[in-house]
Amino acid sequence: MMKRVKSVAVSWMAALMVLTGCGKQGGEAMDACKARYAQLVDEHNVVAALYADSAVLEYEEQLNRLGGRIKEIGELDVGVMESEELEALMTEMKELMEEYEEIYHHISETSDETEETEYCQVSVTLKNMTTLPFYEVYFYNAAQEDTRVNLVTDNAENYNGLEIFNLVNLIMEKDQTVWHLETMDSDGLVIESADVDLAPYDGGSVVIEMLYSFDTNEGWLEIK
């Protein structure tokens, strides 16, 4: 699966962390406000980077909103603010940091629960033991029907009914190891139609023999 591109700004340039002060406010109040803003920017950078590398998708709008507000705050002149305004700004930045912390914990927990995809690799040999020439042979991952391709690429009239198809290093996810085998004769009659679970042969090879009874007009498989 192709990874979705996320449009969240991963980091803010230091130039945004200005919070200028040249008016009424100064000293400890303004320094505390600037320090909290710097913490807020750090929170954004950490969470946005974590989000960009995760499989989580639902926080893009929220992170972009938060990032936009951080940019707006960075352009403020806290020095001209009244004490009540400064206090309100400090409270808002604290609430924004709490939002980031909630997102961080959720993404971290989700990432811990997500396991890396494990794969199964098998080499398969299909042997036509029916003595019937197949005009169509399909062997495909049952979970991916769009991979259904006719393996008979030559003129089937040249076959003697004892063909061999070698399928080397088939790779599949470990929860999608069931493959479907289907063959047809020149009249379109289905000779073989069965599912085969390749999980037991992971890392090795398997031979699937296709047989047919002219007495019962039935086909079956033998796996070796």
Coordinates of N, CA and C in Angstrom, one line a residue:
M1 N 0.8 -1.2 0.0 CA 0.0 0.0 0.0 C 0.9 1.2 0.0
M2 N 0.4 2.2 -0.9 CA 1.2 3.4 -0.9 C 0.9 4.3 0.3
K3 N 2.0 4.8 0.9 CA 1.9 5.7 2.0 C 1.3 7.0 1.7
R4 N 0.3 7.5 2.4 CA -0.4 8.8 2.1 C 0.6 9.9 2.5
V5 N 0.7 10.9 1.6 CA 1.5 12.1 1.9 C 0.7 13.0 2.8
K6 N 1.3 13.4 3.9 CA 0.7 14.3 4.9 C 1.2 15.7 4.8
S7 N 0.3 16.6 4.9 CA 0.6 18.0 4.6 C 1.0 18.8 5.9
V8 N 1.2 18.1 7.0 CA 1.5 18.8 8.3 C 2.9 19.4 8.2
A9 N 3.0 20.7 8.7 CA 4.4 21.3 8.8 C 5.1 20.5 9.9
V10 N 6.2 19.9 9.5 CA 6.9 19.1 10.5 C 7.7 19.9 11.5
S11 N 8.2 21.1 11.1 CA 8.9 21.9 12.0 C 8.7 23.4 11.6
W12 N 8.8 24.2 12.7 CA 8.7 25.6 12.4 C 10.1 26.3 12.5
M13 N 10.4 27.2 11.7 CA 11.7 27.9 11.7 C 11.8 28.7 13.0
A14 N 13.0 28.8 13.5 CA 13.2 29.6 14.7 C 12.8 31.0 14.6
A15 N 12.7 31.5 13.4 CA 12.3 32.9 13.2 C 10.8 33.2 13.7
L16 N 10.0 32.1 13.8 CA 8.7 32.2 14.3 C 8.6 32.4 15.8
M17 N 9.7 32.0 16.4 CA 9.6 32.1 17.9 C 10.1 33.4 18.4
V18 N 9.4 34.5 18.0 CA 9.8 35.8 18.3 C 9.1 36.3 19.6
L19 N 7.8 36.4 19.5 CA 7.0 36.9 20.6 C 7.7 38.2 21.1
T20 N 7.7 39.2 20.2 CA 8.4 40.4 20.6 C 7.8 41.1 21.8
G21 N 8.6 41.9 22.4 CA 8.1 42.7 23.6 C 8.8 44.1 23.6
C22 N 8.0 45.1 23.5 CA 8.6 46.4 23.5 C 7.7 47.5 24.1
G23 N 6.7 47.0 24.9 CA 5.7 48.0 25.4 C 5.5 47.8 26.9
K24 N 4.3 47.6 27.3 CA 3.9 47.6 28.7 C 4.6 46.5 29.5
Q25 N 4.6 45.3 28.9 CA 5.0 44.1 29.7 C 6.5 43.9 29.5
G26 N 7.1 43.3 30.5 CA 8.5 43.1 30.5 C 8.9 42.2 31.6
G27 N 10.2 41.9 31.8 CA 10.7 41.2 32.9 C 10.2 39.7 32.9
E28 N 9.9 39.2 34.1 CA 9.6 37.8 34.3 C 8.4 37.4 33.6
A29 N 7.3 38.2 33.5 CA 6.1 37.8 32.8 C 6.3 37.5 31.3
M30 N 7.0 38.4 30.7 CA 7.3 38.3 29.3 C 8.3 37.1 29.0
D31 N 9.3 36.9 29.9 CA 10.2 35.8 29.8 C 9.5 34.5 29.9
A32 N 8.5 34.4 30.9 CA 7.8 33.2 31.1 C 6.9 32.9 29.9
C33 N 6.4 33.9 29.3 CA 5.5 33.7 28.1 C 6.4 33.2 26.9
K34 N 7.5 33.8 26.7 CA 8.4 33.4 25.6 C 8.9 31.9 25.9
A35 N 9.1 31.6 27.1 CA 9.6 30.2 27.4 C 8.5 29.2 27.1
R36 N 7.3 29.6 27.5 CA 6.2 28.6 27.2 C 5.9 28.5 25.7
Y37 N 6.1 29.6 25.0 CA 5.9 29.5 23.5 C 7.0 28.6 22.9
A38 N 8.2 28.7 23.4 CA 9.3 27.9 22.9 C 9.0 26.4 23.2
Q39 N 8.4 26.1 24.3 CA 8.0 24.7 24.7 C 6.9 24.3 23.7
L40 N 6.0 25.2 23.4 CA 4.9 24.8 22.5 C 5.4 24.5 21.1
V41 N 6.3 25.3 20.6 CA 6.9 25.0 19.3 C 7.6 23.6 19.3
D42 N 8.3 23.3 20.4 CA 9.0 22.0 20.5 C 7.9 20.9 20.5
E43 N 6.8 21.1 21.2 CA 5.8 20.1 21.2 C 5.2 19.9 19.8
H44 N 5.0 21.0 19.1 CA 4.5 20.8 17.7 C 5.5 20.0 16.9
N45 N 6.8 20.4 17.0 CA 7.8 19.7 16.1 C 7.9 18.2 16.4
V46 N 7.8 17.9 17.7 CA 7.9 16.5 18.1 C 6.7 15.7 17.6
V47 N 5.5 16.2 17.8 CA 4.3 15.5 17.5 C 4.1 15.4 16.0
A48 N 4.4 16.6 15.3 CA 4.3 16.6 13.8 C 5.2 15.6 13.1
A49 N 6.4 15.5 13.7 CA 7.4 14.5 13.1 C 6.9 13.1 13.4
L50 N 6.4 12.8 14.6 CA 5.9 11.5 14.9 C 4.7 11.1 14.0
Y51 N 3.8 12.1 13.8 CA 2.7 11.9 13.0 C 3.0 11.6 11.5
A52 N 4.0 12.3 11.0 CA 4.4 12.1 9.6 C 5.0 10.7 9.4
D53 N 5.6 10.1 10.4 CA 6.2 8.8 10.2 C 5.2 7.7 10.6
S54 N 4.0 8.0 11.1 CA 3.1 7.0 11.6 C 2.1 6.6 10.5
A55 N 1.3 5.6 10.8 CA 0.2 5.2 9.9 C -1.1 5.9 10.2
V56 N -1.1 6.7 11.3 CA -2.3 7.4 11.7 C -2.6 8.5 10.7
L57 N -3.9 8.7 10.5 CA -4.3 9.7 9.5 C -5.2 10.8 10.0
E58 N -5.9 10.5 11.2 CA -7.0 11.4 11.6 C -6.6 12.7 12.2
Y59 N -5.3 13.0 12.4 CA -5.0 14.2 13.1 C -4.5 15.4 12.2
E60 N -4.5 15.1 10.9 CA -4.0 16.1 10.0 C -4.6 17.5 10.1
E61 N -5.9 17.5 10.1 CA -6.6 18.8 10.2 C -6.4 19.5 11.6
Q62 N -6.4 18.7 12.6 CA -6.1 19.3 14.0 C -4.7 19.8 14.1
L63 N -3.7 19.1 13.6 CA -2.3 19.6 13.7 C -2.1 20.8 12.8
N64 N -2.7 20.8 11.7 CA -2.6 22.1 10.8 C -3.2 23.3 11.5
R65 N -4.4 23.0 12.2 CA -5.0 24.1 12.9 C -4.1 24.6 14.1
L66 N -3.6 23.6 14.8 CA -2.7 24.0 15.9 C -1.4 24.7 15.4
G67 N -0.9 24.2 14.3 CA 0.3 24.9 13.8 C 0.1 26.3 13.3
G68 N -1.1 26.5 12.7 CA -1.5 27.8 12.3 C -1.6 28.8 13.4
R69 N -2.2 28.3 14.5 CA -2.3 29.1 15.7 C -1.0 29.5 16.3
I70 N -0.1 28.5 16.3 CA 1.3 28.7 16.9 C 1.9 29.9 16.0
K71 N 1.8 29.8 14.7 CA 2.4 30.9 13.9 C 1.8 32.2 14.2
E72 N 0.5 32.3 14.5 CA -0.2 33.5 14.8 C 0.4 34.1 16.1
I73 N 0.5 33.2 17.1 CA 1.0 33.6 18.4 C 2.4 34.1 18.3
G74 N 3.2 33.5 17.4 CA 4.6 33.9 17.3 C 4.8 35.3 16.7
E75 N 3.7 35.8 16.1 CA 3.8 37.1 15.5 C 3.3 38.2 16.4
L76 N 2.9 37.8 17.7 CA 2.3 38.8 18.6 C 3.4 39.6 19.3
D77 N 3.1 40.7 19.8 CA 4.0 41.6 20.6 C 3.4 41.5 22.0
V78 N 4.0 40.6 22.8 CA 3.4 40.5 24.2 C 3.7 41.7 25.0
G79 N 4.7 42.5 24.6 CA 5.0 43.6 25.4 C 3.9 44.7 25.5
V80 N 3.0 44.7 24.6 CA 1.9 45.7 24.6 C 0.6 45.1 25.2
M81 N 0.7 43.9 25.7 CA -0.5 43.3 26.2 C -0.7 43.7 27.7
E82 N -2.0 43.8 28.0 CA -2.4 44.0 29.4 C -2.1 42.7 30.2
S83 N -2.1 42.7 31.5 CA -1.8 41.6 32.3 C -2.8 40.5 32.1
E84 N -4.1 40.8 31.9 CA -5.1 39.9 31.7 C -5.0 39.2 30.4
E85 N -4.6 39.9 29.3 CA -4.3 39.4 28.0 C -3.2 38.4 28.0
L86 N -2.1 38.8 28.7 CA -0.9 37.9 28.8 C -1.3 36.6 29.6
E87 N -2.1 36.8 30.6 CA -2.5 35.6 31.4 C -3.3 34.7 30.5
A88 N -4.2 35.3 29.7 CA -5.1 34.5 28.8 C -4.2 33.7 27.8
L89 N -3.2 34.4 27.3 CA -2.3 33.8 26.3 C -1.6 32.6 26.9
M90 N -1.1 32.8 28.1 CA -0.4 31.7 28.8 C -1.3 30.5 29.0
T91 N -2.6 30.8 29.3 CA -3.5 29.7 29.5 C -3.8 29.0 28.2
E92 N -4.0 29.8 27.1 CA -4.2 29.2 25.8 C -3.1 28.3 25.4
M93 N -1.8 28.8 25.6 CA -0.7 28.0 25.1 C -0.6 26.7 26.0
K94 N -1.0 26.7 27.2 CA -1.0 25.5 28.1 C -2.0 24.5 27.5
E95 N -3.2 25.0 27.1 CA -4.2 24.2 26.6 C -3.8 23.6 25.2
L96 N -3.1 24.4 24.4 CA -2.6 23.8 23.2 C -1.5 22.7 23.4
M97 N -0.7 22.9 24.4 CA 0.3 21.9 24.7 C -0.4 20.6 25.2
E98 N -1.5 20.7 25.9 CA -2.3 19.6 26.4 C -2.9 18.8 25.2
E99 N -3.3 19.6 24.2 CA -3.8 18.9 23.0 C -2.7 18.1 22.3
Y100 N -1.5 18.7 22.2 CA -0.4 18.0 21.6 C -0.1 16.7 22.4
E101 N -0.1 16.8 23.7 CA 0.2 15.7 24.5 C -0.7 14.5 24.3
E102 N -2.0 14.9 24.2 CA -3.1 13.8 23.9 C -2.8 13.2 22.5
I103 N -2.5 14.0 21.5 CA -2.2 13.4 20.2 C -1.0 12.5 20.3
Y104 N 0.1 13.0 21.0 CA 1.3 12.3 21.1 C 1.1 10.9 21.7
H105 N 0.3 10.8 22.8 CA 0.1 9.6 23.5 C -0.7 8.6 22.6
H106 N -1.7 9.2 21.9 CA -2.5 8.3 21.0 C -1.7 7.7 19.9
I107 N -0.9 8.6 19.2 CA -0.1 8.1 18.1 C 0.9 7.1 18.6
S108 N 1.5 7.3 19.7 CA 2.5 6.4 20.3 C 1.9 5.0 20.6
E109 N 0.7 5.0 21.2 CA 0.1 3.8 21.5 C -0.3 3.0 20.3
T110 N -0.9 3.8 19.3 CA -1.2 3.1 18.0 C 0.0 2.5 17.3
S111 N 1.1 3.3 17.3 CA 2.3 2.8 16.7 C 2.8 1.5 17.4
D112 N 2.7 1.4 18.7 CA 3.1 0.3 19.4 C 2.3 -0.9 19.1
E113 N 1.0 -0.7 18.8 CA 0.1 -1.8 18.6 C 0.2 -2.3 17.1
T114 N 0.7 -1.5 16.3 CA 0.8 -1.9 14.8 C 2.1 -2.7 14.6
E115 N 1.9 -3.9 14.1 CA 3.0 -4.8 13.9 C 3.5 -4.6 12.4
E116 N 4.7 -4.8 12.2 CA 5.2 -4.8 10.8 C 4.7 -6.0 10.0
T117 N 4.4 -5.7 8.7 CA 3.8 -6.7 7.9 C 4.8 -7.9 7.7
E118 N 4.4 -9.1 7.9 CA 5.2 -10.3 7.7 C 4.8 -10.9 6.4
Y119 N 5.8 -11.5 5.7 CA 5.6 -12.1 4.4 C 5.9 -13.5 4.4
C120 N 5.3 -14.2 3.5 CA 5.6 -15.6 3.2 C 6.1 -15.8 1.8
Q121 N 7.1 -16.6 1.6 CA 7.7 -16.8 0.3 C 7.8 -18.2 0.0
V122 N 7.2 -18.6 -1.2 CA 7.2 -20.0 -1.6 C 7.4 -20.1 -3.1
S123 N 8.1 -21.2 -3.5 CA 8.3 -21.5 -4.9 C 7.3 -22.7 -5.2
V124 N 6.6 -22.5 -6.3 CA 5.5 -23.5 -6.6 C 5.8 -24.1 -8.0
T125 N 5.6 -25.4 -8.0 CA 5.6 -26.1 -9.3 C 4.3 -26.7 -9.6
L126 N 3.6 -26.4 -10.7 CA 2.4 -26.9 -11.0 C 2.6 -28.0 -12.1
K127 N 2.2 -29.2 -11.9 CA 2.4 -30.3 -12.8 C 1.0 -30.8 -13.3
N128 N 0.9 -30.7 -14.6 CA -0.3 -31.2 -15.3 C -0.2 -32.7 -15.5
M129 N -0.8 -33.5 -14.7 CA -0.7 -35.0 -14.8 C -2.0 -35.6 -15.4
T130 N -2.9 -34.7 -16.0 CA -4.2 -35.2 -16.4 C -4.1 -35.8 -17.8
T131 N -3.1 -35.5 -18.6 CA -2.9 -35.8 -20.0 C -3.8 -35.0 -20.9
L132 N -4.6 -34.0 -20.3 CA -5.4 -33.1 -21.0 C -4.6 -31.8 -21.2
P133 N -4.5 -31.3 -22.4 CA -3.8 -30.0 -22.6 C -4.7 -28.9 -22.1
F134 N -4.1 -28.0 -21.3 CA -4.9 -26.9 -20.7 C -4.7 -25.7 -21.6
Y135 N -5.8 -25.0 -21.9 CA -5.7 -23.8 -22.7 C -5.6 -22.6 -21.7
E136 N -6.1 -22.8 -20.5 CA -6.1 -21.7 -19.5 C -5.6 -22.3 -18.1
V137 N -4.7 -21.7 -17.5 CA -4.2 -22.1 -16.2 C -4.1 -20.8 -15.4
Y138 N -4.8 -20.8 -14.2 CA -4.7 -19.6 -13.4 C -4.3 -20.1 -12.0
F139 N -3.3 -19.4 -11.4 CA -2.9 -19.6 -10.0 C -2.6 -18.3 -9.4
Y140 N -3.5 -17.8 -8.6 CA -3.4 -16.4 -8.1 C -3.8 -16.3 -6.6
N141 N -3.3 -15.3 -6.0 CA -3.7 -15.0 -4.6 C -5.2 -14.7 -4.5
A142 N -5.9 -15.5 -3.7 CA -7.3 -15.4 -3.6 C -7.8 -14.1 -3.1
A143 N -6.9 -13.4 -2.3 CA -7.2 -12.1 -1.8 C -6.9 -11.0 -2.8
Q144 N -6.3 -11.3 -3.9 CA -6.0 -10.3 -4.9 C -6.4 -10.8 -6.3
E145 N -7.7 -10.8 -6.6 CA -8.2 -11.4 -7.8 C -7.7 -10.7 -9.0
D146 N -7.3 -9.4 -8.9 CA -6.8 -8.7 -10.0 C -5.5 -9.2 -10.5
T147 N -4.8 -10.1 -9.8 CA -3.6 -10.7 -10.2 C -3.8 -12.0 -11.1
R148 N -5.1 -12.3 -11.4 CA -5.5 -13.5 -12.1 C -5.0 -13.4 -13.6
V149 N -4.0 -14.1 -13.9 CA -3.4 -14.1 -15.3 C -3.2 -15.5 -15.8
N150 N -3.6 -15.7 -17.1 CA -3.4 -17.0 -17.7 C -2.0 -17.3 -17.8
L151 N -1.6 -18.4 -17.2 CA -0.2 -18.9 -17.3 C 0.2 -19.5 -18.6
V152 N -0.8 -19.9 -19.4 CA -0.6 -20.5 -20.7 C -0.3 -19.4 -21.7
T153 N 1.0 -19.2 -22.1 CA 1.3 -18.2 -23.0 C 1.6 -18.6 -24.4
D154 N 1.9 -19.9 -24.6 CA 2.1 -20.5 -25.9 C 0.9 -21.1 -26.5
N155 N 1.0 -21.6 -27.7 CA -0.1 -22.3 -28.3 C -0.3 -23.7 -27.6
A156 N -1.4 -23.8 -27.0 CA -1.7 -25.0 -26.2 C -1.8 -26.2 -27.0
E157 N -2.0 -26.1 -28.3 CA -2.0 -27.3 -29.2 C -0.7 -28.0 -29.2
N158 N 0.4 -27.3 -28.9 CA 1.7 -27.9 -28.9 C 2.0 -28.7 -27.6
Y159 N 1.0 -28.6 -26.6 CA 1.2 -29.3 -25.3 C 0.8 -30.7 -25.5
N160 N 1.3 -31.6 -24.6 CA 0.9 -33.0 -24.7 C 0.1 -33.4 -23.5
G161 N -0.3 -32.4 -22.7 CA -1.1 -32.7 -21.5 C -0.3 -33.1 -20.3
L162 N 1.0 -32.9 -20.4 CA 1.9 -33.1 -19.2 C 2.8 -31.9 -18.9
E163 N 2.2 -30.8 -19.0 CA 3.0 -29.5 -18.9 C 3.4 -29.3 -17.4
I164 N 4.5 -28.5 -17.3 CA 4.9 -28.1 -16.0 C 5.1 -26.6 -15.9
F165 N 4.5 -26.0 -14.9 CA 4.6 -24.5 -14.7 C 5.4 -24.3 -13.4
N166 N 6.6 -23.6 -13.6 CA 7.4 -23.3 -12.4 C 7.2 -21.8 -12.0
L167 N 6.7 -21.6 -10.8 CA 6.4 -20.2 -10.3 C 7.4 -20.0 -9.1
V168 N 8.5 -19.3 -9.4 CA 9.6 -19.2 -8.4 C 9.3 -18.0 -7.5
N169 N 9.5 -18.2 -6.2 CA 9.5 -17.1 -5.2 C 8.3 -16.2 -5.2
L170 N 7.1 -16.9 -5.0 CA 5.9 -16.2 -4.8 C 5.9 -15.5 -3.4
I171 N 5.6 -14.2 -3.4 CA 5.7 -13.5 -2.1 C 4.3 -13.0 -1.8
M172 N 3.9 -13.2 -0.5 CA 2.5 -12.8 -0.1 C 2.6 -12.4 1.4
E173 N 1.6 -11.6 1.8 CA 1.5 -11.3 3.2 C 1.0 -12.6 4.0
K174 N 1.5 -12.8 5.2 CA 1.2 -14.0 5.9 C -0.3 -14.2 6.2
D175 N -1.1 -13.2 6.1 CA -2.5 -13.4 6.3 C -3.2 -13.5 5.0
Q176 N -2.5 -13.7 3.9 CA -3.1 -13.9 2.6 C -2.3 -15.0 1.8
T177 N -2.3 -16.1 2.4 CA -1.5 -17.2 1.9 C -2.3 -18.2 1.1
V178 N -3.6 -18.0 1.0 CA -4.5 -18.9 0.2 C -4.5 -18.5 -1.3
W179 N -4.1 -19.4 -2.1 CA -4.1 -19.2 -3.6 C -5.1 -20.1 -4.2
H180 N -5.6 -19.6 -5.4 CA -6.7 -20.4 -6.1 C -6.1 -20.9 -7.4
L181 N -6.3 -22.2 -7.6 CA -5.8 -22.8 -8.9 C -7.1 -23.2 -9.7
E182 N -7.0 -22.8 -11.0 CA -8.1 -23.1 -11.9 C -7.6 -23.4 -13.3
T183 N -8.0 -24.5 -13.9 CA -7.6 -24.8 -15.2 C -8.8 -25.1 -16.1
M184 N -8.6 -24.9 -17.4 CA -9.7 -25.1 -18.4 C -9.1 -25.8 -19.6
D185 N -10.0 -26.7 -20.2 CA -9.5 -27.3 -21.4 C -9.9 -26.5 -22.6
S186 N -9.7 -27.0 -23.8 CA -10.0 -26.2 -25.0 C -11.4 -25.8 -25.2
D187 N -12.4 -26.5 -24.5 CA -13.8 -26.1 -24.6 C -14.2 -25.2 -23.5
G188 N -13.3 -24.8 -22.7 CA -13.6 -23.9 -21.6 C -14.1 -24.6 -20.4
L189 N -14.1 -26.0 -20.4 CA -14.5 -26.8 -19.3 C -13.5 -26.7 -18.1
V190 N -14.0 -26.4 -16.9 CA -13.1 -26.3 -15.8 C -12.7 -27.7 -15.3
I191 N -11.4 -28.0 -15.4 CA -10.8 -29.3 -15.0 C -10.4 -29.3 -13.5
E192 N -9.8 -28.2 -13.1 CA -9.3 -28.1 -11.7 C -9.8 -26.8 -11.2
S193 N -10.3 -26.8 -9.9 CA -10.7 -25.5 -9.3 C -10.6 -25.8 -7.8
A194 N -9.6 -25.2 -7.1 CA -9.4 -25.5 -5.7 C -8.5 -24.4 -5.1
D195 N -8.7 -24.2 -3.8 CA -7.8 -23.3 -3.0 C -6.7 -24.1 -2.4
V196 N -5.5 -23.5 -2.4 CA -4.3 -24.1 -1.8 C -3.7 -23.1 -0.8
D197 N -3.5 -23.5 0.4 CA -2.9 -22.7 1.4 C -1.4 -22.9 1.4
L198 N -0.6 -21.9 1.1 CA 0.8 -22.0 0.9 C 1.6 -21.8 2.2
A199 N 0.8 -21.4 3.3 CA 1.5 -21.1 4.6 C 2.4 -22.2 5.1
P200 N 2.0 -23.5 5.0 CA 2.9 -24.5 5.5 C 4.3 -24.7 4.8
Y201 N 4.4 -24.0 3.6 CA 5.6 -24.2 2.8 C 6.4 -22.9 2.8
D202 N 6.2 -22.0 3.7 CA 6.9 -20.8 3.8 C 8.4 -21.0 3.9
G203 N 9.1 -20.3 3.0 CA 10.6 -20.4 2.9 C 11.1 -21.6 2.1
G204 N 10.2 -22.4 1.5 CA 10.6 -23.6 0.8 C 9.9 -23.7 -0.5
S205 N 9.5 -24.9 -0.9 CA 8.9 -25.1 -2.2 C 7.8 -26.2 -2.1
V206 N 6.9 -26.2 -3.0 CA 5.8 -27.2 -3.0 C 5.5 -27.6 -4.5
V207 N 5.2 -28.8 -4.6 CA 4.8 -29.3 -6.0 C 3.3 -29.7 -5.9
I208 N 2.5 -29.1 -6.8 CA 1.1 -29.3 -6.9 C 0.8 -30.1 -8.1
E209 N 0.4 -31.4 -8.0 CA 0.1 -32.2 -9.2 C -1.4 -32.1 -9.4
M210 N -1.8 -31.9 -10.7 CA -3.2 -31.8 -11.1 C -3.5 -33.1 -11.8
L211 N -4.5 -33.8 -11.3 CA -4.9 -35.1 -11.8 C -6.4 -35.1 -12.3
Y212 N -6.8 -36.1 -13.1 CA -8.1 -36.1 -13.6 C -8.6 -37.6 -13.8
S213 N -9.8 -37.9 -13.5 CA -10.4 -39.2 -13.7 C -11.3 -39.2 -14.9
F214 N -11.1 -39.9 -15.9 CA -12.0 -40.0 -17.0 C -13.2 -40.9 -16.7
D215 N -13.1 -41.6 -15.6 CA -14.3 -42.4 -15.2 C -15.3 -41.6 -14.5
T216 N -14.9 -40.6 -13.7 CA -15.8 -39.8 -12.9 C -15.9 -38.4 -13.5
N217 N -15.0 -38.1 -14.5 CA -14.9 -36.7 -15.0 C -14.7 -35.7 -13.9
E218 N -13.8 -36.0 -13.0 CA -13.5 -35.1 -11.9 C -12.0 -34.9 -11.8
G219 N -11.6 -33.7 -11.5 CA -10.2 -33.4 -11.3 C -9.9 -33.2 -9.8
W220 N -8.7 -33.4 -9.4 CA -8.3 -33.2 -8.0 C -6.8 -32.8 -8.0
L221 N -6.3 -32.4 -6.8 CA -4.9 -32.1 -6.6 C -4.3 -33.0 -5.6
E222 N -3.0 -33.2 -5.8 CA -2.1 -33.8 -4.9 C -0.9 -32.9 -4.6
I223 N -0.7 -32.6 -3.3 CA 0.4 -31.7 -3.0 C 1.5 -32.4 -2.3
K224 N 2.7 -32.2 -2.9 CA 3.9 -32.9 -2.4 C 5.0 -31.9 -2.0

